[in-house]
Amino acid sequence: MGTSEAADDVIACLKYLYTTEYEHVRPLPWCEDLNLHLGEGYTNLQFKEMDGRGHFQDIGTIVSLADIYGTREGEDTQGNVRSSVRKIRVEGAPGIGKSCSCQKLAHDWSCGKLDRFKVVFFLEMRHLAGKVKYEIFEQLLPKDTKITPDQLWSYIQDNQDDVLFILDGLDELSQEAREVTDVLDLIQGKILRNCHVLVTSRPYQCVKDLEKCHQFYKIVGYSGKNSEEFIHKYFCKSPESGLELVKQLQSNSISSEIVGNPLNNVLICVVWEDNNKKLPSSKAELYRDIVHSVAKRFCTKKNIQMEGGNLPPTIEEALRGLGKLSLEGLDQEQLQFDIDEITKKYGTTADNMLNMGLLTRDYSFSRIKRTCYCAFLHRTFQEYMAARYISGLVMDWSSREQGIKYVCHLFGFPDGTVVNRKLVVSCCRFKWIEVQNWLLLILGENSRPLFQRFAEELQKAQTDEDRDLLSFLCIMWLGTSCAGGKMAEIVAPCLSQRVTNVLGYDLLDFAFAGDDCEMMETGDIIHRLGRHSTLRRKSRDDHANWFVGLAHVLAFQTKLSLSHNTSVIQHLIIDCSHILSMQEEQLGVLENLLSDYNKLRSVTLCAFNFETPLRPFIPRCGIERVVIRNECFIDHMSFISTLKQLSTASAIEHVEITYTACMAGCNLMERDVDFTEFDRQFADMIASQSRLRYLRFEVSWAQWHPKTMLFCNLTDTLHRISEHTRLEFFEFRLPGIIIHDETFDAGPMVLTITECLQKNKVLKTLRLGWGNCYGNKIYMGKAYCSDESLSGLCAAIRENRTLETLVVEGLIPHSKRKAKMISELIRNKPSNYKELSIKMSESPFVDDWESISF
Ligand SMILES: Nc1ncnc2c1ncn2[C@@H]1O[C@H](COP(=O)(O)OP(=O)(O)OP(=O)(O)O)[C@@H](O)[C@H]1O
């Protein structure tokens, strides 16, 4: 057989190898049955190319490494660039897809997609032990190849421009191999200088070996779209699973950068599948599995023996080292580490720490004073590793005490007295928020000592402010913990009877404001501001967790018998705007618990807006007092729904509803609003709450649609009040000038108030007010009522013996005769009245209403 025929045979063998063996990737090398088909599963990665000034630029269009050659091929026909670029360097973080891309390149060639090259040799550097000439045979060719290494070598020498060497993982080339191999000569063009070489390595490793390469690419992983695409490909046999996982990932706080790493992405798919199509119950389990798989992958790569599923002690030691490094780094706000220092400090463990795959290397930004450092694949990994390290200390008897001390310190409960609790806990929250959250997830029931400490501090709290803050924190942390239900048993008995998520300040804001910014450098402030804005999002999670924690506490306290003499939550003050950050399911749990919780006496709902359901917070039994303070615009339907919900609660004694702003009727969608419905609902609520003693409704600012005039009509409501046997206080206040041409007959209202005063024998305070007040005058609109009606009302007022306060503003239109009647009444007010006032309304348009005939 001649050399050329033999070379054809080699080419055929290589193609066969790449189309068969390299057709699949094994993401978990120890798991033989997990083989992903490259042709179907390969997902586009994002690449960047370094420009002449040392900056990486987006190159957008390249889809796989084959495109690098595709592009240059095109250029060749026009400008002969083809000959100048022969050595290409590709870098990327661990698991980012370097090997996979190389495999794809070889596979593409074998399928005829890259016939610009006659021969492609794909060599894995970690298996390289000698000269390239022999390694080709060792790694790629069958034993009975019909060509000798020398013959093949001379063929390569003769066809250099048609030969591509793909050299994967130069960073994995062993020291022994380095001493004997000529692969570096090949990369540096010292041999076969016209051959094409594409060499990959982890970032900034083997820099000297690669500095002469003509082009430099960096793989930056999946875009959000790519990562979803991969998930769909992974689940191509059950597309609905893919959709479900994508949805779960979107609602989970798993960082998109983490899913952007193809290895992490595939691990998430594997873990999700193994876990009955659920993301592990906690993020901590997911990270635990990812870290474990990365470490196992390293063992397989390095031929380090494992016992069963357990990691060998050297690897556990390296993971502990990484945890300590993470923790110390976070303490110093350090995300990058000097490699030399790690090697000095961690001795023999350093090698495994650096190469396991959790750290990636990079250079400092400075081009003048370059140092090589390493960093975790993502900050979240660093935070997770720090928490993993501390929880490791807590769970090991020999280091437990030290671990617990660490934990308490991180949560802002150090040994010794704390002078400014608010400052200490908020600064710790600011600095350690993620580690705190991880710890609560990893420790589970092992966080008992921490919650015991919270309970002690709660008992020691001196002021209401301290108690509110500590209760808020405890409840929020119960909601974060994966053993929140159990831990609630420890803290619940020490919580005060009044709990609230309204602190008057945001913990994370407070810590920021508490820092001495003048002492910080500008860069530091900018960095902190950036971090601060991400933390703002976290603060929403804090409130969502508070609701979850509250559910744990209520579940525990519901089980307590009434005779149990521990203190239970009786008063809730809730900023409802945070409900929006809660998930539907969590809200359902809370609603169920609250509806069965009969120990609640009062609930105050603040900043309630029409998107927030009120229902979950009004227990069906036991509640005595409901206060709603809303600062948002609210529509008519929400008024109605609030009243309906109040009607269904049993035995309420006190209801206060205050809206700072109201848009009723303004909304174009509400043109056909029937405001008599409002009166009906108000009346129903009063009728169904037989124990009601106090009812107050106030809107302090409103814009009205002309139809709102009907809002003045409270006849049904007043009928119910006249029959009520307990109601002592009723106040109704509605502002707004009614600008329209229709008139309002106030007669029926005046008549109903009259009847109410005649019939009711319990009411002590009745305040009714409409219209806006400017100076001493009240402007309402074109109302009308006869003098006879007013005279009847005056008589009823004189005869009523129970009322102590009566104020009616804006309802009765101004006229001289009416003014006289009223001043007479006031002058001779019966002795039971402490306050008696009837203010008439003026019209903004018409001076003398008497002149208008009806
Ligand atoms: N483009 C891709 N499409 C689909 N899956 C991919 C892709 N890139 C990587 N993967 C998946 O991620 C796993 C890890 O990728 P790969 O081994 O190529 O990473 P690497 O960058 O070579 O990592 P290391 O530096 O640790 O060797 C692969 O086994 C594969 O399952």
CSV table of N, CA, C and O in Angstrom, one decimal, residues 121-165:
chain,number,residue,atom,x,y,z
A,121,PHE,N,-6.8,15.7,13.6
A,121,PHE,CA,-6.3,14.9,14.8
A,121,PHE,C,-6.8,15.6,16.0
A,121,PHE,O,-6.5,16.7,16.3
A,122,PHE,N,-7.7,14.8,16.8
A,122,PHE,CA,-8.2,15.4,18.0
A,122,PHE,C,-7.5,14.7,19.2
A,122,PHE,O,-7.8,13.5,19.4
A,123,LEU,N,-6.6,15.4,19.9
A,123,LEU,CA,-5.9,14.8,21.0
A,123,LEU,C,-6.2,15.4,22.3
A,123,LEU,O,-6.3,16.6,22.4
A,124,GLU,N,-6.5,14.5,23.3
A,124,GLU,CA,-6.8,15.0,24.6
A,124,GLU,C,-5.5,15.1,25.4
A,124,GLU,O,-4.7,14.1,25.6
A,125,MET,N,-5.2,16.3,25.9
A,125,MET,CA,-3.9,16.6,26.5
A,125,MET,C,-3.7,15.8,27.8
A,125,MET,O,-2.6,15.5,28.2
A,126,ARG,N,-4.8,15.5,28.5
A,126,ARG,CA,-4.6,14.8,29.8
A,126,ARG,C,-4.2,13.4,29.6
A,126,ARG,O,-3.6,12.8,30.5
A,127,HIS,N,-4.4,12.8,28.4
A,127,HIS,CA,-3.9,11.5,28.1
A,127,HIS,C,-2.6,11.4,27.4
A,127,HIS,O,-2.0,10.4,27.1
A,128,LEU,N,-2.0,12.6,27.1
A,128,LEU,CA,-0.8,12.7,26.3
A,128,LEU,C,0.4,12.2,27.2
A,128,LEU,O,0.5,12.7,28.3
A,129,ALA,N,1.2,11.3,26.6
A,129,ALA,CA,2.4,10.9,27.4
A,129,ALA,C,3.7,11.0,26.7
A,129,ALA,O,4.7,10.8,27.2
A,130,GLY,N,3.6,11.2,25.4
A,130,GLY,CA,4.9,11.3,24.6
A,130,GLY,C,4.8,12.2,23.4
A,130,GLY,O,4.0,13.2,23.4
A,131,LYS,N,5.5,11.8,22.4
A,131,LYS,CA,5.6,12.7,21.2
A,131,LYS,C,4.3,12.6,20.4
A,131,LYS,O,3.6,11.5,20.4
A,132,VAL,N,3.9,13.6,19.8
A,132,VAL,CA,2.7,13.7,19.0
A,132,VAL,C,2.6,12.6,18.0
A,132,VAL,O,1.6,12.0,17.8
A,133,LYS,N,3.7,12.3,17.3
A,133,LYS,CA,3.8,11.3,16.3
A,133,LYS,C,3.2,10.0,16.8
A,133,LYS,O,2.5,9.3,16.1
A,134,TYR,N,3.6,9.6,18.0
A,134,TYR,CA,3.1,8.4,18.6
A,134,TYR,C,1.8,8.5,19.3
A,134,TYR,O,1.0,7.5,19.3
A,135,GLU,N,1.5,9.7,19.8
A,135,GLU,CA,0.2,9.9,20.5
A,135,GLU,C,-1.0,9.7,19.5
A,135,GLU,O,-2.0,9.3,19.9
A,136,ILE,N,-0.7,10.1,18.3
A,136,ILE,CA,-1.8,10.0,17.3
A,136,ILE,C,-2.2,8.5,17.2
A,136,ILE,O,-3.4,8.2,17.2
A,137,PHE,N,-1.2,7.6,17.2
A,137,PHE,CA,-1.5,6.2,17.2
A,137,PHE,C,-2.1,5.7,18.5
A,137,PHE,O,-3.1,5.0,18.5
A,138,GLU,N,-1.5,6.2,19.5
A,138,GLU,CA,-2.0,5.8,20.9
A,138,GLU,C,-3.5,6.2,21.1
A,138,GLU,O,-4.2,5.4,21.6
A,139,GLN,N,-3.8,7.4,20.8
A,139,GLN,CA,-5.1,7.9,21.1
A,139,GLN,C,-6.2,7.7,20.1
A,139,GLN,O,-7.4,7.6,20.3
A,140,LEU,N,-5.7,7.6,18.8
A,140,LEU,CA,-6.7,7.7,17.7
A,140,LEU,C,-6.8,6.5,16.7
A,140,LEU,O,-7.9,6.3,16.1
A,141,LEU,N,-5.7,5.8,16.6
A,141,LEU,CA,-5.8,4.8,15.5
A,141,LEU,C,-5.8,3.4,16.0
A,141,LEU,O,-5.3,3.1,17.1
A,142,PRO,N,-6.4,2.5,15.2
A,142,PRO,CA,-6.5,1.1,15.6
A,142,PRO,C,-5.1,0.5,15.5
A,142,PRO,O,-4.2,1.0,14.9
A,143,LYS,N,-4.9,-0.7,16.2
A,143,LYS,CA,-3.6,-1.3,16.3
A,143,LYS,C,-3.1,-1.7,15.0
A,143,LYS,O,-1.9,-1.7,14.7
A,144,ASP,N,-4.0,-2.1,14.1
A,144,ASP,CA,-3.6,-2.7,12.8
A,144,ASP,C,-3.5,-1.6,11.7
A,144,ASP,O,-3.8,-1.9,10.5
A,145,THR,N,-3.3,-0.4,12.1
A,145,THR,CA,-3.2,0.6,11.1
A,145,THR,C,-2.1,0.3,10.1
A,145,THR,O,-1.0,-0.2,10.5
A,146,LYS,N,-2.4,0.6,8.8
A,146,LYS,CA,-1.4,0.1,7.8
A,146,LYS,C,-0.4,1.1,7.5
A,146,LYS,O,0.2,1.2,6.4
A,147,ILE,N,-0.1,2.0,8.4
A,147,ILE,CA,0.9,3.0,8.2
A,147,ILE,C,1.8,3.1,9.4
A,147,ILE,O,1.3,2.9,10.5
A,148,THR,N,3.0,3.4,9.3
A,148,THR,CA,3.9,3.5,10.4
A,148,THR,C,3.8,5.0,10.9
A,148,THR,O,3.5,5.9,10.1
A,149,PRO,N,4.2,5.3,12.2
A,149,PRO,CA,4.2,6.6,12.7
A,149,PRO,C,5.1,7.5,11.8
A,149,PRO,O,4.8,8.7,11.5
A,150,ASP,N,6.2,7.0,11.3
A,150,ASP,CA,7.1,7.8,10.5
A,150,ASP,C,6.5,8.2,9.2
A,150,ASP,O,6.6,9.3,8.7
A,151,GLN,N,5.8,7.2,8.6
A,151,GLN,CA,5.2,7.4,7.3
A,151,GLN,C,4.1,8.5,7.5
A,151,GLN,O,4.0,9.4,6.7
A,152,LEU,N,3.3,8.3,8.5
A,152,LEU,CA,2.2,9.3,8.7
A,152,LEU,C,2.8,10.7,9.0
A,152,LEU,O,2.3,11.7,8.5
A,153,TRP,N,3.8,10.7,9.7
A,153,TRP,CA,4.4,12.0,10.1
A,153,TRP,C,4.9,12.7,8.8
A,153,TRP,O,4.7,13.9,8.6
A,154,SER,N,5.5,11.9,7.9
A,154,SER,CA,6.0,12.6,6.7
A,154,SER,C,4.8,13.0,5.8
A,154,SER,O,4.9,14.0,5.1
A,155,TYR,N,3.8,12.2,5.9
A,155,TYR,CA,2.5,12.6,5.1
A,155,TYR,C,2.1,14.0,5.7
A,155,TYR,O,1.8,14.9,4.9
A,156,ILE,N,2.1,14.1,7.0
A,156,ILE,CA,1.6,15.4,7.6
A,156,ILE,C,2.6,16.5,7.2
A,156,ILE,O,2.1,17.6,6.8
A,157,GLN,N,3.8,16.2,7.2
A,157,GLN,CA,4.8,17.3,6.8
A,157,GLN,C,4.6,17.7,5.4
A,157,GLN,O,4.7,18.9,5.1
A,158,ASP,N,4.2,16.8,4.6
A,158,ASP,CA,4.0,17.2,3.2
A,158,ASP,C,2.6,17.9,2.9
A,158,ASP,O,2.4,18.5,1.9
A,159,ASN,N,1.7,17.7,3.9
A,159,ASN,CA,0.3,18.3,3.6
A,159,ASN,C,-0.1,19.3,4.8
A,159,ASN,O,-1.2,19.3,5.2
A,160,GLN,N,0.9,20.0,5.3
A,160,GLN,CA,0.7,20.8,6.5
A,160,GLN,C,-0.6,21.7,6.5
A,160,GLN,O,-1.3,21.7,7.4
A,161,ASP,N,-0.8,22.3,5.4
A,161,ASP,CA,-1.9,23.3,5.3
A,161,ASP,C,-3.3,22.6,5.3
A,161,ASP,O,-4.3,23.2,5.6
A,162,ASP,N,-3.2,21.2,5.1
A,162,ASP,CA,-4.5,20.5,5.1
A,162,ASP,C,-4.8,19.7,6.4
A,162,ASP,O,-5.7,18.9,6.5
A,163,VAL,N,-3.9,20.0,7.4
A,163,VAL,CA,-4.0,19.2,8.6
A,163,VAL,C,-4.4,20.1,9.8
A,163,VAL,O,-3.8,21.2,9.9
A,164,LEU,N,-5.4,19.6,10.5
A,164,LEU,CA,-5.8,20.4,11.7
A,164,LEU,C,-5.5,19.5,13.0
A,164,LEU,O,-6.0,18.4,13.0
A,165,PHE,N,-4.8,20.0,13.9
A,165,PHE,CA,-4.7,19.4,15.2
A,165,PHE,C,-5.6,20.0,16.2
A,165,PHE,O,-5.6,21.3,16.4
